[in-house]
Amino acid sequence: MALDRLFNLGFDLFSGISILLLVSIGLAVIFGMRGIINLAHGEFIMLGAFATLSGVRSGLNVWLAMLIAALSVGVFGIVLERLLIRRLYGRLFDTMLATWGVSLILVQVVDNHYGSVTEGIRVPVGSFTVGEFSMSAYNLILMGAAAALTAGTFTVMRKTRYGLLARAATQSPTMAQELGVNTSLINMWTFGLGSALAGAAGALLAPLVGVIPTMGHTYVARSFMTVIVGGPSFIAGTVSASGLLGLVENVATNRFTPVIGQAMLLIAAIVILRFMPQGLTGRRDSR
């Protein structure tokens, strides 16, 4: 195989893995760490894309618009947690129903305001060529952003006092409260962080995809599969699952069609969970 063809295949592979990691890392914080099944996760991604679109339309630099979009979705997540989610901790099915309702409301509100079809955002950087193949330089930015957000999340959760308190509030909330930890406040910031990461994913994807009210439906199932396959170690698991599932989807897409690629991703997730019920980072039964 020619080197330029091999480079193009590898570039597509890492681009797909980066996108899968971007759309999953926020859910990994909210669901993988806090155990909240947020069925509105796709709509948080959609809000990030539309906030970026609004910023660009108002004359902001696209990079500044992306930053403001991520922060705005984070603030929205904090408000939602204070008004609704905090009353539902420990009530799995109630949380699912509530967030599903939120997703329907968000889609309808955005559709009423922007319409079902919107003008896209121009890709802010050009392309480069390797041999006979032309590739978007923006995909390199996506790869860097995925790595930076993942590393930043790991640093916050493992190297800061907030991360220590967040893990304590998740693993043993009663003991944490007895030791003086304000678990309610910690849970609020955790949900806000996951929301901001989802908003950042939507902002970064806005120049590449159709920014429409229903765009979140494309990512929510893939995000949940990635986090569940990753297992209890929500950062290491999400990274490893993104790599494995992204590889399966990319190979099947290049060999067949994008539809077959998505189907193979689902099949791969089912097979992995059949033999590793606790995910890639779960404990193995030694028997």
GROMACS .gro file of C-alpha atoms in nm:
model
  287
    1MET     CA    1   0.000   0.000   0.000
    2ALA     CA    2   0.129   0.347  -0.093
    3LEU     CA    3   0.243   0.562   0.199
    4ASP     CA    4   0.003   0.844   0.114
    5ARG     CA    5  -0.291   0.600   0.112
    6LEU     CA    6  -0.176   0.455   0.444
    7PHE     CA    7  -0.143   0.803   0.595
    8ASN     CA    8  -0.492   0.895   0.472
    9LEU     CA    9  -0.642   0.584   0.631
   10GLY     CA   10  -0.466   0.655   0.959
   11PHE     CA   11  -0.574   1.018   0.948
   12ASP     CA   12  -0.938   0.917   0.899
   13LEU     CA   13  -0.909   0.665   1.181
   14PHE     CA   14  -0.774   0.912   1.435
   15SER     CA   15  -1.028   1.172   1.323
   16GLY     CA   16  -1.311   0.928   1.390
   17ILE     CA   17  -1.168   0.827   1.727
   18SER     CA   18  -1.128   1.193   1.825
   19ILE     CA   19  -1.490   1.273   1.739
   20LEU     CA   20  -1.612   0.971   1.936
   21LEU     CA   21  -1.400   1.077   2.234
   22LEU     CA   22  -1.519   1.438   2.213
   23VAL     CA   23  -1.888   1.348   2.218
   24SER     CA   24  -1.839   1.092   2.497
   25ILE     CA   25  -1.613   1.259   2.754
   26GLY     CA   26  -1.890   1.485   2.889
   27LEU     CA   27  -2.123   1.188   2.932
   28ALA     CA   28  -1.839   0.997   3.098
   29VAL     CA   29  -1.835   1.260   3.371
   30ILE     CA   30  -2.213   1.277   3.415
   31PHE     CA   31  -2.300   0.909   3.366
   32GLY     CA   32  -1.974   0.723   3.409
   33MET     CA   33  -1.883   0.908   3.728
   34ARG     CA   34  -2.207   1.040   3.875
   35GLY     CA   35  -2.436   0.762   3.746
   36ILE     CA   36  -2.692   0.997   3.589
   37ILE     CA   37  -2.846   0.865   3.268
   38ASN     CA   38  -2.868   1.197   3.084
   39LEU     CA   39  -3.079   1.129   2.776
   40ALA     CA   40  -3.046   1.499   2.689
   41HIS     CA   41  -2.670   1.460   2.632
   42GLY     CA   42  -2.714   1.481   2.255
   43GLU     CA   43  -2.911   1.804   2.298
   44PHE     CA   44  -2.630   1.950   2.511
   45ILE     CA   45  -2.401   1.884   2.213
   46MET     CA   46  -2.660   2.048   1.988
   47LEU     CA   47  -2.676   2.353   2.216
   48GLY     CA   48  -2.299   2.393   2.190
   49ALA     CA   49  -2.321   2.390   1.812
   50PHE     CA   50  -2.606   2.643   1.801
   51ALA     CA   51  -2.438   2.869   2.057
   52THR     CA   52  -2.130   2.872   1.832
   53LEU     CA   53  -2.347   2.946   1.530
   54SER     CA   54  -2.512   3.236   1.714
   55GLY     CA   55  -2.174   3.375   1.819
   56VAL     CA   56  -2.037   3.363   1.465
   57ARG     CA   57  -2.351   3.528   1.328
   58SER     CA   58  -2.314   3.809   1.581
   59GLY     CA   59  -1.962   3.879   1.458
   60LEU     CA   60  -1.750   3.694   1.713
   61ASN     CA   61  -1.432   3.517   1.615
   62VAL     CA   62  -1.515   3.149   1.568
   63TRP     CA   63  -1.268   3.033   1.837
   64LEU     CA   64  -1.407   3.280   2.090
   65ALA     CA   65  -1.760   3.173   1.994
   66MET     CA   66  -1.666   2.810   2.063
   67LEU     CA   67  -1.526   2.895   2.406
   68ILE     CA   68  -1.833   3.098   2.501
   69ALA     CA   69  -2.058   2.817   2.371
   70ALA     CA   70  -1.891   2.557   2.593
   71LEU     CA   71  -1.915   2.781   2.899
   72SER     CA   72  -2.277   2.868   2.820
   73VAL     CA   73  -2.380   2.503   2.802
   74GLY     CA   74  -2.194   2.446   3.130
   75VAL     CA   75  -2.396   2.724   3.294
   76PHE     CA   76  -2.715   2.577   3.147
   77GLY     CA   77  -2.622   2.239   3.296
   78ILE     CA   78  -2.569   2.397   3.639
   79VAL     CA   79  -2.909   2.568   3.623
   80LEU     CA   80  -3.074   2.243   3.513
   81GLU     CA   81  -2.905   2.052   3.794
   82ARG     CA   82  -3.024   2.303   4.055
   83LEU     CA   83  -3.381   2.313   3.926
   84LEU     CA   84  -3.438   1.948   3.836
   85ILE     CA   85  -3.158   1.692   3.847
   86ARG     CA   86  -3.059   1.732   4.213
   87ARG     CA   87  -3.409   1.622   4.317
   88LEU     CA   88  -3.370   1.297   4.126
   89TYR     CA   89  -3.037   1.152   4.247
   90GLY     CA   90  -3.080   0.783   4.319
   91ARG     CA   91  -3.402   0.765   4.117
   92LEU     CA   92  -3.276   0.609   3.795
   93PHE     CA   93  -3.597   0.584   3.596
   94ASP     CA   94  -3.719   0.926   3.707
   95THR     CA   95  -3.391   1.077   3.588
   96MET     CA   96  -3.423   0.902   3.252
   97LEU     CA   97  -3.778   1.028   3.205
   98ALA     CA   98  -3.691   1.382   3.314
   99THR     CA   99  -3.387   1.415   3.087
  100TRP     CA  100  -3.578   1.263   2.795
  101GLY     CA  101  -3.842   1.532   2.847
  102VAL     CA  102  -3.570   1.798   2.860
  103SER     CA  103  -3.430   1.670   2.530
  104LEU     CA  104  -3.770   1.697   2.359
  105ILE     CA  105  -3.820   2.050   2.493
  106LEU     CA  106  -3.475   2.165   2.382
  107VAL     CA  107  -3.521   2.032   2.030
  108GLN     CA  108  -3.856   2.205   1.995
  109VAL     CA  109  -3.735   2.536   2.141
  110VAL     CA  110  -3.432   2.546   1.911
  111ASP     CA  111  -3.644   2.445   1.611
  112ASN     CA  112  -3.891   2.726   1.684
  113HIS     CA  113  -3.612   2.982   1.713
  114TYR     CA  114  -3.374   2.878   1.435
  115GLY     CA  115  -3.589   2.663   1.209
  116SER     CA  116  -3.526   2.307   1.101
  117VAL     CA  117  -3.253   2.404   0.851
  118THR     CA  118  -2.975   2.651   0.927
  119GLU     CA  119  -2.676   2.797   0.747
  120GLY     CA  120  -2.358   2.619   0.845
  121ILE     CA  121  -2.031   2.757   0.980
  122ARG     CA  122  -1.733   2.785   0.749
  123VAL     CA  123  -1.441   2.562   0.843
  124PRO     CA  124  -1.192   2.809   0.995
  125VAL     CA  125  -0.875   2.650   0.850
  126GLY     CA  126  -0.778   2.508   0.514
  127SER     CA  127  -0.650   2.171   0.402
  128PHE     CA  128  -0.320   2.004   0.325
  129THR     CA  129  -0.217   1.733   0.083
  130VAL     CA  130  -0.019   1.415   0.125
  131GLY     CA  131   0.054   1.255  -0.208
  132GLU     CA  132  -0.273   1.229  -0.397
  133PHE     CA  133  -0.493   1.288  -0.092
  134SER     CA  134  -0.625   1.618   0.044
  135MET     CA  135  -0.713   1.634   0.415
  136SER     CA  136  -0.871   1.900   0.632
  137ALA     CA  137  -0.633   2.068   0.874
  138TYR     CA  138  -0.932   2.123   1.103
  139ASN     CA  139  -0.930   1.752   1.184
  140LEU     CA  140  -0.587   1.802   1.339
  141ILE     CA  141  -0.745   2.063   1.565
  142LEU     CA  142  -1.016   1.812   1.660
  143MET     CA  143  -0.751   1.558   1.754
  144GLY     CA  144  -0.565   1.812   1.964
  145ALA     CA  145  -0.887   1.932   2.129
  146ALA     CA  146  -0.993   1.576   2.214
  147ALA     CA  147  -0.653   1.506   2.371
  148ALA     CA  148  -0.651   1.838   2.559
  149LEU     CA  149  -1.003   1.802   2.698
  150THR     CA  150  -0.937   1.444   2.806
  151ALA     CA  151  -0.607   1.536   2.970
  152GLY     CA  152  -0.769   1.838   3.135
  153THR     CA  153  -1.055   1.628   3.272
  154PHE     CA  154  -0.809   1.370   3.405
  155THR     CA  155  -0.602   1.641   3.572
  156VAL     CA  156  -0.907   1.802   3.733
  157MET     CA  157  -1.044   1.473   3.860
  158ARG     CA  158  -0.715   1.320   3.979
  159LYS     CA  159  -0.490   1.610   4.075
  160THR     CA  160  -0.717   1.870   4.236
  161ARG     CA  161  -0.904   1.900   4.563
  162TYR     CA  162  -1.232   1.928   4.374
  163GLY     CA  163  -1.161   1.599   4.197
  164LEU     CA  164  -1.095   1.428   4.530
  165LEU     CA  165  -1.419   1.564   4.676
  166ALA     CA  166  -1.613   1.473   4.360
  167ARG     CA  167  -1.496   1.112   4.381
  168ALA     CA  168  -1.577   1.102   4.751
  169ALA     CA  169  -1.926   1.244   4.688
  170THR     CA  170  -1.983   0.971   4.429
  171GLN     CA  171  -1.835   0.669   4.608
  172SER     CA  172  -1.949   0.742   4.964
  173PRO     CA  173  -2.181   1.046   4.981
  174THR     CA  174  -2.296   0.980   5.338
  175MET     CA  175  -1.943   0.959   5.476
  176ALA     CA  176  -1.839   1.264   5.273
  177GLN     CA  177  -2.127   1.463   5.421
  178GLU     CA  178  -2.030   1.351   5.772
  179LEU     CA  179  -1.679   1.482   5.706
  180GLY     CA  180  -1.816   1.822   5.610
  181VAL     CA  181  -1.819   1.795   5.229
  182ASN     CA  182  -2.100   1.988   5.061
  183THR     CA  183  -2.198   1.704   4.829
  184SER     CA  184  -2.486   1.902   4.680
  185LEU     CA  185  -2.247   2.172   4.560
  186ILE     CA  186  -1.994   1.918   4.436
  187ASN     CA  187  -2.265   1.737   4.238
  188MET     CA  188  -2.369   2.068   4.082
  189TRP     CA  189  -2.016   2.142   3.960
  190THR     CA  190  -1.973   1.787   3.832
  191PHE     CA  191  -2.291   1.809   3.624
  192GLY     CA  192  -2.182   2.152   3.502
  193LEU     CA  193  -1.840   2.018   3.398
  194GLY     CA  194  -1.996   1.733   3.202
  195SER     CA  195  -2.237   1.976   3.036
  196ALA     CA  196  -1.955   2.213   2.940
  197LEU     CA  197  -1.760   1.924   2.784
  198ALA     CA  198  -2.068   1.826   2.581
  199GLY     CA  199  -2.108   2.188   2.473
  200ALA     CA  200  -1.741   2.200   2.371
  201ALA     CA  201  -1.795   1.889   2.156
  202GLY     CA  202  -2.089   2.052   1.980
  203ALA     CA  203  -1.894   2.374   1.929
  204LEU     CA  204  -1.598   2.191   1.776
  205LEU     CA  205  -1.820   1.980   1.550
  206ALA     CA  206  -2.026   2.276   1.427
  207PRO     CA  207  -1.799   2.353   1.126
  208LEU     CA  208  -1.805   1.989   1.015
  209VAL     CA  209  -2.167   1.879   1.048
  210GLY     CA  210  -2.512   2.009   0.973
  211VAL     CA  211  -2.615   2.230   1.264
  212ILE     CA  212  -2.980   2.132   1.300
  213PRO     CA  213  -3.207   2.086   1.605
  214THR     CA  214  -3.201   1.706   1.580
  215MET     CA  215  -2.824   1.669   1.537
  216GLY     CA  216  -2.787   1.535   1.892
  217HIS     CA  217  -2.967   1.215   1.795
  218THR     CA  218  -2.661   1.124   1.587
  219TYR     CA  219  -2.433   1.117   1.890
  220VAL     CA  220  -2.628   1.018   2.199
  221ALA     CA  221  -2.642   0.642   2.134
  222ARG     CA  222  -2.275   0.627   2.031
  223SER     CA  223  -2.179   0.823   2.343
  224PHE     CA  224  -2.364   0.586   2.575
  225MET     CA  225  -2.216   0.280   2.404
  226THR     CA  226  -1.866   0.423   2.438
  227VAL     CA  227  -1.903   0.505   2.808
  228ILE     CA  228  -2.069   0.174   2.894
  229VAL     CA  229  -1.811  -0.030   2.701
  230GLY     CA  230  -1.536   0.171   2.872
  231GLY     CA  231  -1.642   0.050   3.214
  232PRO     CA  232  -1.604   0.196   3.564
  233SER     CA  233  -1.276   0.381   3.504
  234PHE     CA  234  -1.457   0.662   3.328
  235ILE     CA  235  -1.157   0.841   3.174
  236ALA     CA  236  -0.930   0.548   3.086
  237GLY     CA  237  -1.236   0.346   2.987
  238THR     CA  238  -1.376   0.617   2.760
  239VAL     CA  239  -1.040   0.662   2.589
  240SER     CA  240  -0.990   0.288   2.532
  241ALA     CA  241  -1.350   0.233   2.419
  242SER     CA  242  -1.329   0.531   2.181
  243GLY     CA  243  -1.016   0.382   2.027
  244LEU     CA  244  -1.158   0.032   1.991
  245LEU     CA  245  -1.507   0.126   1.872
  246GLY     CA  246  -1.369   0.403   1.652
  247LEU     CA  247  -1.139   0.151   1.487
  248VAL     CA  248  -1.425  -0.090   1.420
  249GLU     CA  249  -1.650   0.183   1.280
  250ASN     CA  250  -1.378   0.336   1.065
  251VAL     CA  251  -1.267   0.006   0.910
  252ALA     CA  252  -1.627  -0.097   0.835
  253THR     CA  253  -1.709   0.246   0.691
  254ASN     CA  254  -1.407   0.245   0.460
  255ARG     CA  255  -1.474  -0.113   0.356
  256PHE     CA  256  -1.850  -0.078   0.312
  257THR     CA  257  -2.071   0.225   0.396
  258PRO     CA  258  -2.123   0.461   0.694
  259VAL     CA  259  -2.445   0.276   0.780
  260ILE     CA  260  -2.257  -0.053   0.798
  261GLY     CA  261  -1.992   0.122   1.005
  262GLN     CA  262  -2.246   0.233   1.266
  263ALA     CA  263  -2.403  -0.114   1.269
  264MET     CA  264  -2.063  -0.275   1.327
  265LEU     CA  265  -1.997  -0.032   1.613
  266LEU     CA  266  -2.317  -0.149   1.780
  267ILE     CA  267  -2.233  -0.516   1.721
  268ALA     CA  268  -1.884  -0.465   1.861
  269ALA     CA  269  -2.027  -0.303   2.174
  270ILE     CA  270  -2.270  -0.592   2.224
  271VAL     CA  271  -1.995  -0.855   2.182
  272ILE     CA  272  -1.759  -0.674   2.422
  273LEU     CA  273  -2.028  -0.644   2.689
  274ARG     CA  274  -2.125  -1.008   2.640
  275PHE     CA  275  -1.775  -1.123   2.737
  276MET     CA  276  -1.684  -0.825   2.958
  277PRO     CA  277  -2.008  -0.725   3.135
  278GLN     CA  278  -1.827  -0.460   3.341
  279GLY     CA  279  -1.660  -0.304   3.040
  280LEU     CA  280  -1.300  -0.279   2.929
  281THR     CA  281  -1.180  -0.143   3.266
  282GLY     CA  282  -1.401  -0.360   3.485
  283ARG     CA  283  -1.272  -0.631   3.713
  284ARG     CA  284  -1.218  -0.970   3.554
  285ASP     CA  285  -1.355  -1.284   3.710
  286SER     CA  286  -1.055  -1.502   3.791
  287ARG     CA  287  -1.251  -1.825   3.790
   0.00000   0.00000   0.00000
